[in-house]
Structures are given as structure tokens and as C-alpha cells.
């Protein structure tokens, strides 16, 4: 056991703990809580009923106060465990509360009101997951629409991104032509023109094309990413030119060379770009917010932000929808983390 | 049919002229080898015939038809690349089929051709493997197979054996020769290995710095090199060159003095003037040990005993001479010996490096 | 799959014809065309129109309908009595946004570098389960800004986790996001939380590229670890560090999404940053003024261009360094 501990907490100090060892573990454990904690808290909260969400101090797990239907009262009443003056404990239902005094009844004797100081009682609670937070938005709100819009935008944009960018990268890596350097520089220069700089005129162009309030208006401006062209081109440069000559001798047309030789061999870089594109498009916010003003066209991100900005925020739904919005990204994270981190380390791409 | 004709073909990459005025006629069924030092333009010439590069000037014709603007795919040629250029993501079978599928050939015929080529090259067991799972020799066969299934009018091979180890290279070379005999298709083969050139070629084209130096059969090149460059390039070890001056020109011969005072009698024609500077070329195998009519004195610098023969590095008045003597000789560095040239074919080159034709 | 293959085969027929017309070299144009079209229409065109936009006034959307006003929009942006006091300017919100953004950028860059460098140094140590720890810090990077904003909005609200923790320590609950200073701090902290993992990765890659034998040699020379850090680690990490600085800068200048969800720019305009100013001036308010928004965006673009050029220059330098190694 101690050997395991020794292995886990490999230290700098040969005997005893050097301050850097202490600092390292404080940082790591602290990081674990700060980085994961909020998301875990979000997921936990998303299963709480609205009443439990309004509580302070909040409970860690989702509890609901038990209720009982008492004769003579229309609504179910909350149950409390009350410490009676003589010291015995009893389960009573609350009728109403005035200041620090609650009027309570025993469920078996609905007529007899007992006045109890609220300090003398605790609610009777059981753990319960409010799955309706999840199911209701799916049935009552436009949530399914938003989900579908997001999926449509993400998938379409990614497919187009891959095709258009890989074609350009192919031209820029495997052909000699006049203006190649210029085209390359032009593409790189657009790195300097982020959306936030051109959103006003871009909006007018989208409107002129009739793409305002249209998912294509969200998709098209995003698909020609300079970073995409760049990483694909770098990768294609490593494919030997002899292979392409061989294909030409084999009577392959240029399109076939692109489609049957170069694309399959670029698969690793395409996969990286695909992953990034999915995350980018899924997370996009500002541009969809500008282009989409009709509710039924909102993507998840826009929908969530609009709902959360309403006056009486329905947090129980918002939290659950946020969790759903997180799911694809978390899946990508769990299964493709290695891929992404090496991709970032290699290209500085985000 | 695989008759290829190049007329005044030139090629430049931008401002760099890589090939100058190439004239060459390749007959149907011929095995032609391009040799030359690295960077002399062999690959460029081959790629131009293939259609992968466009000639800058001149005319390129296949079977009498000018093909300057015909794309590679439509010239009916097949190429084997130095790196083999097998499609890494396709199985061997798909590699062989790819070119045929592009011609919309019926599936049955494709299968038949692949089977035939696989049998011929003994690659049947690997048909469903990827190139990455093959050894270098196997990959090489697949690359040749990919050319064979196309039934091209001519095969173009760019240093196809250079990635193989020495032993495999020897056996594959023999197989290539057999293959050529069997297919009797035109083959154009680029190499800088002169053993390959000598053993495989019907005719050799020697290139230097983008120019053709000489075209001829291997023995023509060996026996009658057109110039000093070809003489030095063909034959191993290289031909010895000795500088000298013509002293007198009696009928049918010339008397030359080498640096160091040796006088040699050389059989040449009349077109040589007394007093002109010449270079004598003698192959190391043609020099005999021991004194004779035409002999020179040399100092041994290094002795390499190979068993069947002995290679002597000697020094003749400051000029290096290499001798390959059959058998074993008990010589030590520093010894003075006589080298006899009386039986040797001596080549004479003028100051411009051109060979002076022997009269006899 | 089969359908895709058939479709691609079908495309090939007309494309072979195109190839015959254009030649092999001409096909390069064909492959480049879709990308260039999209670039042209959705990036270059708006980029140039933006200048024209910034010189027109009114609320009309399409350029031909707008009235030319010359440099009026710029003049309005720069119309200040006292440049140190945003309230003395005609466009006081613009200058507040600029001031906020400047503060945000300064804090963001310093803290981001500090935290991600410390994390990278720690992750570069011999750790058990290093990839797990790396994942811990990387995790928020992929979350959408909206989700990030909502998570923290939920934590920082009155009944939130933070107040719960402080309550345990005896403090009263506080509505953090209604406090000017705290909500500003929250925007800085939250965006560090969300993006730190990304920069940590870049720095970690840089650290791992430093040959181990350098440290061994230093140890043989009796160099103390702290000195080895200042004299070996930091200089060799400098290219990565500079790239990170510039990347953080460029992103910080454009901050919008998570802040918009978290605070909406409030309370008041205490967390209004420049992108949100452009967005609201151009689209969201009743009195929208696209010309003014365009002018502001051009000013921001100019800053970004300078920063990007610095980055490219640094990248070039870094490459050269790498090549020499
Ligand atoms: N695409 C090109 N652009 C510019 N110069 C080129 C190009 N291809 C070849 N060259 C130049 O043309 C000359 C001939 O090249 P080539 O490849 O034909 O030589 P080679 O005889 O095949 O040499 P090796 O035996 O080394 O393969 C070289 O000097 C080379 O630098
Ligand atoms: Mg070559």
C-alpha cells in the first residue's frame, strides 16, 4: 500500500515533502474541484425540482419534500417532522406559515391545528430525480426543434467544410500554378478578419442573399475556415507526388486522384478537422444569434441563451437543457481527447 | 507497338535548362537504358516521355503520332517509380485494378489480367495485403505488376531496383530481363548503376548535364566510347587516363610522351598532329604486370587482394593508375613495378575529350 | 457509402470533360473555386463593404440605400471632451466598452499566463496519471460559451454553490452578478476557467520539447532548480509563451459569448465589452446604427490585425528556432 502511495505521490524531495510537491498536489486537487465541480453541480442541480432549486442552503443531492393529501385541503401538503414540546417526534403537514410560526395538522386528525415554531421542525424528504426537467422540454417546448437545428447546422457545416477545404488544400499542395502563393496568403490573411469585425456588413450580405432567418445563413459563412485549409494542406504536402504521378499514369482523372487517392490518405487530418468543426459549429453563438430571429430556427445555444435571459427564468428546464447541450461535447471529450490534445499541441488550432 | 521518337526536345524549369536538344529514336520492343550522373536529367527525360512533364521545345512522337499535348493517361504507357508509388490505402489487388477500372474494363477481364500478372510475378499470396505489409522486393514486384496489367505500348522504369539490397537487385535484374524477353514490349529504364545498364540494355543512352553523350549497344560504348566522359562512365573500375603529348606521327601510329618521360607507341589514324596534347585511356583490366614493348614504370601505393584478382593502386609520375590483375600477386606498397600496355586497347582522346578513331 | 461512391463516380464524368477543357493545371482552379467563392462572398466582400458601411449613416440595411456621411461616424466615436473620462464622450458606451475591454485584456493575459504556466509546469512533472490530470484542466475548453456562461450564472446566483460554500464559512449570501466589481471579476475568472486548458496544452507541448539532458547537464553543473527554471525553461519556452500571449490577447479583445450569457453586459454597462457594443449598436437596440457599429468594428479590426501580424512574426521566429534545434 505504501509503495502504491509512493508511486502515486512521486516527489521531488527524496526524504519528505519538498514544498513543490505540496504545491503540486494542492494545485491538482484544487483544479479537480474547480474544473469539474461546476459541471458536476450543474448535472446534479438539473435533477432537482423547482422547489428544491429555490432552497437555500441547497442540498447536494436532489431531495423533494414529501407531501400528503389531507382531508379538507385541496392541495397536497408538505410533511414535516416536528419535535413536540414534550420531546416526542411527530410527522405533521403544514397548512400555512405566518412568520416563524407554522400552523400544522396531523394527517390522521385533519381538524386539529397545531402551532409550531419553525425552528422545531425539519421537512420529511426523500431523494428523487426530477426527470421531468428533461422530458418536459422535449414535449412542451421547441427544444426538439433547437436540437434538430443544431444537429443540422453542425453536420452540414462540417461536411461542407471538409469537402471545400480539402479541395482547396489539394489545389494548394499538389499543383503548381500562377497565383498559388497569393491564394495561400489570401486564405491566411482571412485569419485576421474574425466574425466580430465583419458582422455588420456580413449581415447585409446574408440578407441580400435571402439567407436571413435561414439555417444556411448560419452555415455558409463558417465553412471556408483558413485553419482547415492550412492543416489539410500541411498534411497533403507529406503525400509523395510520385503517388499522384502514378495515378495519372493509371488514367485517373484529377477528380479521381483527389477523391480516391488523396482524400483517403488525408484521413487523419480530416478526422482532426472534423472533430474541431463539430465542436466549433455546435458551440457557435454570436452569428446564429444575429442571423436567426425566428424562434423555430434557434439553435440550442441561441435557444438556451434566450430562455435564460427571460424575466422569470425556469432554471429547472434551463439546467436540464444545458446538460443535454453539453452531452455531445462531453462525448467528444471522452472518446477523442487524445486526438484533440495532440491536434492542438501540433497545430495550435482551436 | 512502342516506337518512340524525340526530335530536338528541350526542357527548362523556369530559367533552368535541364535538357538540351535531345534527339533519340527508340524502336519497338527495344530495351533502352538511360544512364548518367545524378541530376543529369534522366528522370526528367523519362517523365517527359510519360507525359508527366511537358517538353519546352521539340517534338515527341509515339508510334508516329506527335504526343506533346496528349496527357499522360492517354499515351498508353506504364511507369514503375523509384519509390514504387503504390497506393498505401489499397490492397495489392486494388492497386493492380485501379488503372484498369479507370478504363472501364469489364470486371472479369480485370480479374483475369490480375491473375495472370500475379502468377507471372509470383505475388499471388499477397494480393489481399496492403503495400505496407510487404517487403521491399514484394512491393517492387507489385509495382511492376501494376504496369504489366495495363499492357502498355512501353514500360517506363525509373531506378526500379535502387531500393533493393544487392542480392535481391541481382536476381530481380535477371527477372526483368526475362520479363522483357517474354513481353517483348519497349522498355525505357533509368539507372545510374552501370551493371544494370550493361546487362539489361539493348542500347544505352549516356546523358550528361542534359545532353546525350552517346547512344549505342553496351559493347559499343565499352569498346568505342565517343568521348572521355563515356569512357570513364562505362566500365568498372573506371578507365585510367594518362596525359601526354604527341611527339611524332609515323604512318599508322603515334609516339606519345607521358609526363615522367615514358614513351608509348599508339596505333592511330592520320588526323593527329605532332605536338598536340592527348589523353590516353586504358582500362584497368587491360594492363598487364611485367615489362614489355609498351611499358611504363609505376610505384605501388595500395594493394587490394580480392582473391580472384588483385587491384593495384599505382602511381606513374604523379598520375594515378589502377590495375586489375587476375590471380594473386605478392606485392607490397612502395614497390616499383613495370606495367605493360602492349596488349591493351588504348583509347586516345583529344584536348576536347573526343575520342580519336583508331585506324586499325 | 455505396451511394457516395456512385455519386462521386457520376461526378467524374462531367469533370473529365472539364479537365479536357481546362487541362490538368486548370483543374487547380476548379478545386480552389468553391473555397475562394465562399471566402470572397462571406469574408472578403464584407471586409471591404465594412469600410463603405462605416462612412454611411441611417438605419437602412443595404449599402445603396444608405446616405454617405464621410468620416462622421468616426468623428462621433472620437467626440470626447476629455479622453480619460468616458462620460465626457458623445458615445460614452463605446468608450466604457473600450475601457472595460482594456482592463479585461490586461487582467486576462496576466492571469491566464500565470495559471496556465503553473499548470503546465505541474503537468510536466513526473506525475501518476498525467493524461488524466491534463484532461481535468482541458475539459472546459470544449464546452460551449453559452454552457459555460449558464454554469457559472447558476453557481454565482443567490442560491448558488458559491454562496452555499461561503454560508458554511459564516458569510451571508450575496448576489455577485449584481455587483459591478464582482461581476467584472466573474467575467475575467470564468473566461480563464473556460480557456486555460487550451493554453496549458500549448505550453506543455513547449515544455516537453525541451530536451531532458539540458536539465541533467545543469544538475551536473550544480545548478539549483530555481535557477534552471529561469535560465533554461523560461528562455526555451519563450516562443510558445509569446504565441500564447498573442493568442490570449486576440481572443480577449473579442470576448463576447460567455459574458453575454453570464452578465449580459451588466449590471448597467459594467461588463459591456467591445464586441457586445458592436452587436448592440448594429443589431439589438431600437436605435440601431450599423454605420457606427461598422466604424467601431474597423477600429477593433485594426487592433486585431496588428496583434495577428505580431503573432505571425513570432511564429516565424519560433519556426526558425525550431529548425535550428
Ligand atoms: N520540378 C523541378 N523544378 C526545377 N528543377 C527541377 C525539377 N525537377 C528536376 N529539376 C532539376 O532538373 C535536373 C534534372 O533532374 P532529374 O530528376 O531529371 O535528375 P536525374 O538524372 O533523374 O537524377 P537522379 O539520378 O539523382 O535521380 C536537376 O538539376 C534538378 O534539380
Ligand atoms: Mg531520377
Short mmCIF file of N, CA, C and O in Angstrom, two decimals, chain B residues 194-195 222 230-241 282-286 304 306 309-313 321-325:
data_model
loop_
_atom_site.label_atom_id
_atom_site.label_comp_id
_atom_site.label_asym_id
_atom_site.label_seq_id
_atom_site.Cartn_x
_atom_site.Cartn_y
_atom_site.Cartn_z
N UNK B 194 25.79 1.01 -63.60
CA UNK B 194 26.18 0.62 -64.96
C UNK B 194 26.13 -0.88 -65.18
O UNK B 194 26.01 -1.33 -66.33
N UNK B 195 26.16 -1.66 -64.09
CA UNK B 195 26.00 -3.11 -64.29
C UNK B 195 24.60 -3.39 -64.83
O UNK B 195 24.41 -4.15 -65.78
N UNK B 222 31.43 0.33 -74.55
CA UNK B 222 32.60 -0.13 -73.82
C UNK B 222 33.84 -0.08 -74.71
O UNK B 222 34.90 0.37 -74.31
N UNK B 230 32.15 9.29 -71.53
CA UNK B 230 31.54 7.97 -71.68
C UNK B 230 32.55 6.90 -71.30
O UNK B 230 32.24 5.92 -70.60
N UNK B 231 33.79 7.09 -71.75
CA UNK B 231 34.82 6.11 -71.45
C UNK B 231 34.99 5.95 -69.95
O UNK B 231 35.10 4.84 -69.43
N UNK B 232 34.94 7.06 -69.25
CA UNK B 232 35.11 6.99 -67.81
C UNK B 232 33.87 6.47 -67.11
O UNK B 232 33.95 5.87 -66.04
N UNK B 233 32.73 6.68 -67.71
CA UNK B 233 31.49 6.33 -67.05
C UNK B 233 31.17 4.84 -67.17
O UNK B 233 30.67 4.23 -66.23
N UNK B 234 31.48 4.29 -68.34
CA UNK B 234 31.17 2.88 -68.58
C UNK B 234 32.40 2.05 -68.22
O UNK B 234 33.51 2.38 -68.62
N UNK B 235 32.20 0.96 -67.53
CA UNK B 235 33.30 0.10 -67.13
C UNK B 235 33.64 0.33 -65.67
O UNK B 235 33.56 1.44 -65.17
N UNK B 236 34.00 -0.77 -65.01
CA UNK B 236 34.27 -0.65 -63.58
C UNK B 236 35.45 -1.55 -63.23
O UNK B 236 35.46 -2.71 -63.64
N UNK B 237 36.47 -1.09 -62.51
CA UNK B 237 36.65 0.32 -62.12
C UNK B 237 36.84 1.23 -63.33
O UNK B 237 36.97 0.75 -64.45
N UNK B 238 36.86 2.53 -63.06
CA UNK B 238 36.95 3.49 -64.16
C UNK B 238 38.20 3.31 -64.99
O UNK B 238 39.21 2.83 -64.51
N UNK B 239 38.09 3.76 -66.21
CA UNK B 239 39.25 3.74 -67.11
C UNK B 239 40.34 4.67 -66.55
O UNK B 239 40.05 5.68 -65.93
N UNK B 240 41.61 4.26 -66.76
CA UNK B 240 42.73 5.12 -66.37
C UNK B 240 42.95 6.16 -67.46
O UNK B 240 42.88 5.85 -68.65
N UNK B 241 43.21 7.38 -67.03
CA UNK B 241 43.53 8.43 -68.00
C UNK B 241 44.93 8.95 -67.73
O UNK B 241 45.26 9.29 -66.59
N UNK B 282 43.16 3.77 -70.70
CA UNK B 282 43.40 2.33 -70.63
C UNK B 282 42.56 1.76 -69.50
O UNK B 282 42.54 2.31 -68.40
N UNK B 283 41.83 0.69 -69.79
CA UNK B 283 41.02 0.10 -68.73
C UNK B 283 41.92 -0.68 -67.79
O UNK B 283 42.89 -1.30 -68.21
N UNK B 284 41.59 -0.67 -66.50
CA UNK B 284 42.46 -1.32 -65.51
C UNK B 284 42.67 -2.80 -65.80
O UNK B 284 43.73 -3.34 -65.51
N UNK B 285 41.68 -3.44 -66.41
CA UNK B 285 41.79 -4.87 -66.67
C UNK B 285 42.74 -5.17 -67.83
O UNK B 285 43.15 -6.31 -68.03
N UNK B 286 43.04 -4.12 -68.61
CA UNK B 286 43.85 -4.36 -69.81
C UNK B 286 45.33 -4.13 -69.59
O UNK B 286 46.12 -4.29 -70.49
N UNK B 304 44.99 -4.27 -53.08
CA UNK B 304 43.74 -4.86 -52.59
C UNK B 304 43.63 -6.26 -53.16
O UNK B 304 43.38 -6.43 -54.36
N UNK B 306 41.72 -9.42 -53.73
CA UNK B 306 40.34 -9.89 -53.65
C UNK B 306 40.25 -11.39 -53.86
O UNK B 306 39.18 -11.95 -53.98
N UNK B 309 41.24 -11.77 -58.03
CA UNK B 309 42.02 -10.76 -58.73
C UNK B 309 42.65 -9.83 -57.71
O UNK B 309 42.29 -9.85 -56.53
N UNK B 310 43.60 -9.05 -58.20
CA UNK B 310 44.29 -8.14 -57.30
C UNK B 310 44.16 -6.74 -57.89
O UNK B 310 44.42 -6.53 -59.06
N UNK B 311 43.74 -5.79 -57.07
CA UNK B 311 43.62 -4.42 -57.53
C UNK B 311 44.80 -3.63 -57.00
O UNK B 311 45.04 -3.59 -55.79
N UNK B 312 45.57 -3.08 -57.93
CA UNK B 312 46.74 -2.29 -57.55
C UNK B 312 46.45 -0.82 -57.77
O UNK B 312 45.99 -0.43 -58.85
N UNK B 313 46.71 -0.01 -56.75
CA UNK B 313 46.67 1.42 -56.94
C UNK B 313 48.12 1.85 -57.10
O UNK B 313 48.91 1.70 -56.18
N UNK B 321 47.19 5.35 -61.46
CA UNK B 321 46.81 4.28 -62.38
C UNK B 321 46.28 3.12 -61.55
O UNK B 321 46.84 2.77 -60.51
N UNK B 322 45.17 2.57 -62.04
CA UNK B 322 44.56 1.44 -61.35
C UNK B 322 44.76 0.22 -62.23
O UNK B 322 44.57 0.28 -63.45
N UNK B 323 45.17 -0.88 -61.61
CA UNK B 323 45.39 -2.10 -62.39
C UNK B 323 44.58 -3.21 -61.75
O UNK B 323 44.61 -3.38 -60.53
N UNK B 324 43.83 -3.95 -62.55
CA UNK B 324 43.16 -5.13 -62.04
C UNK B 324 43.84 -6.32 -62.69
O UNK B 324 43.70 -6.56 -63.89
N UNK B 325 44.60 -7.04 -61.87
CA UNK B 325 45.35 -8.18 -62.42
C UNK B 325 44.70 -9.45 -61.94
O UNK B 325 44.40 -9.58 -60.75
#
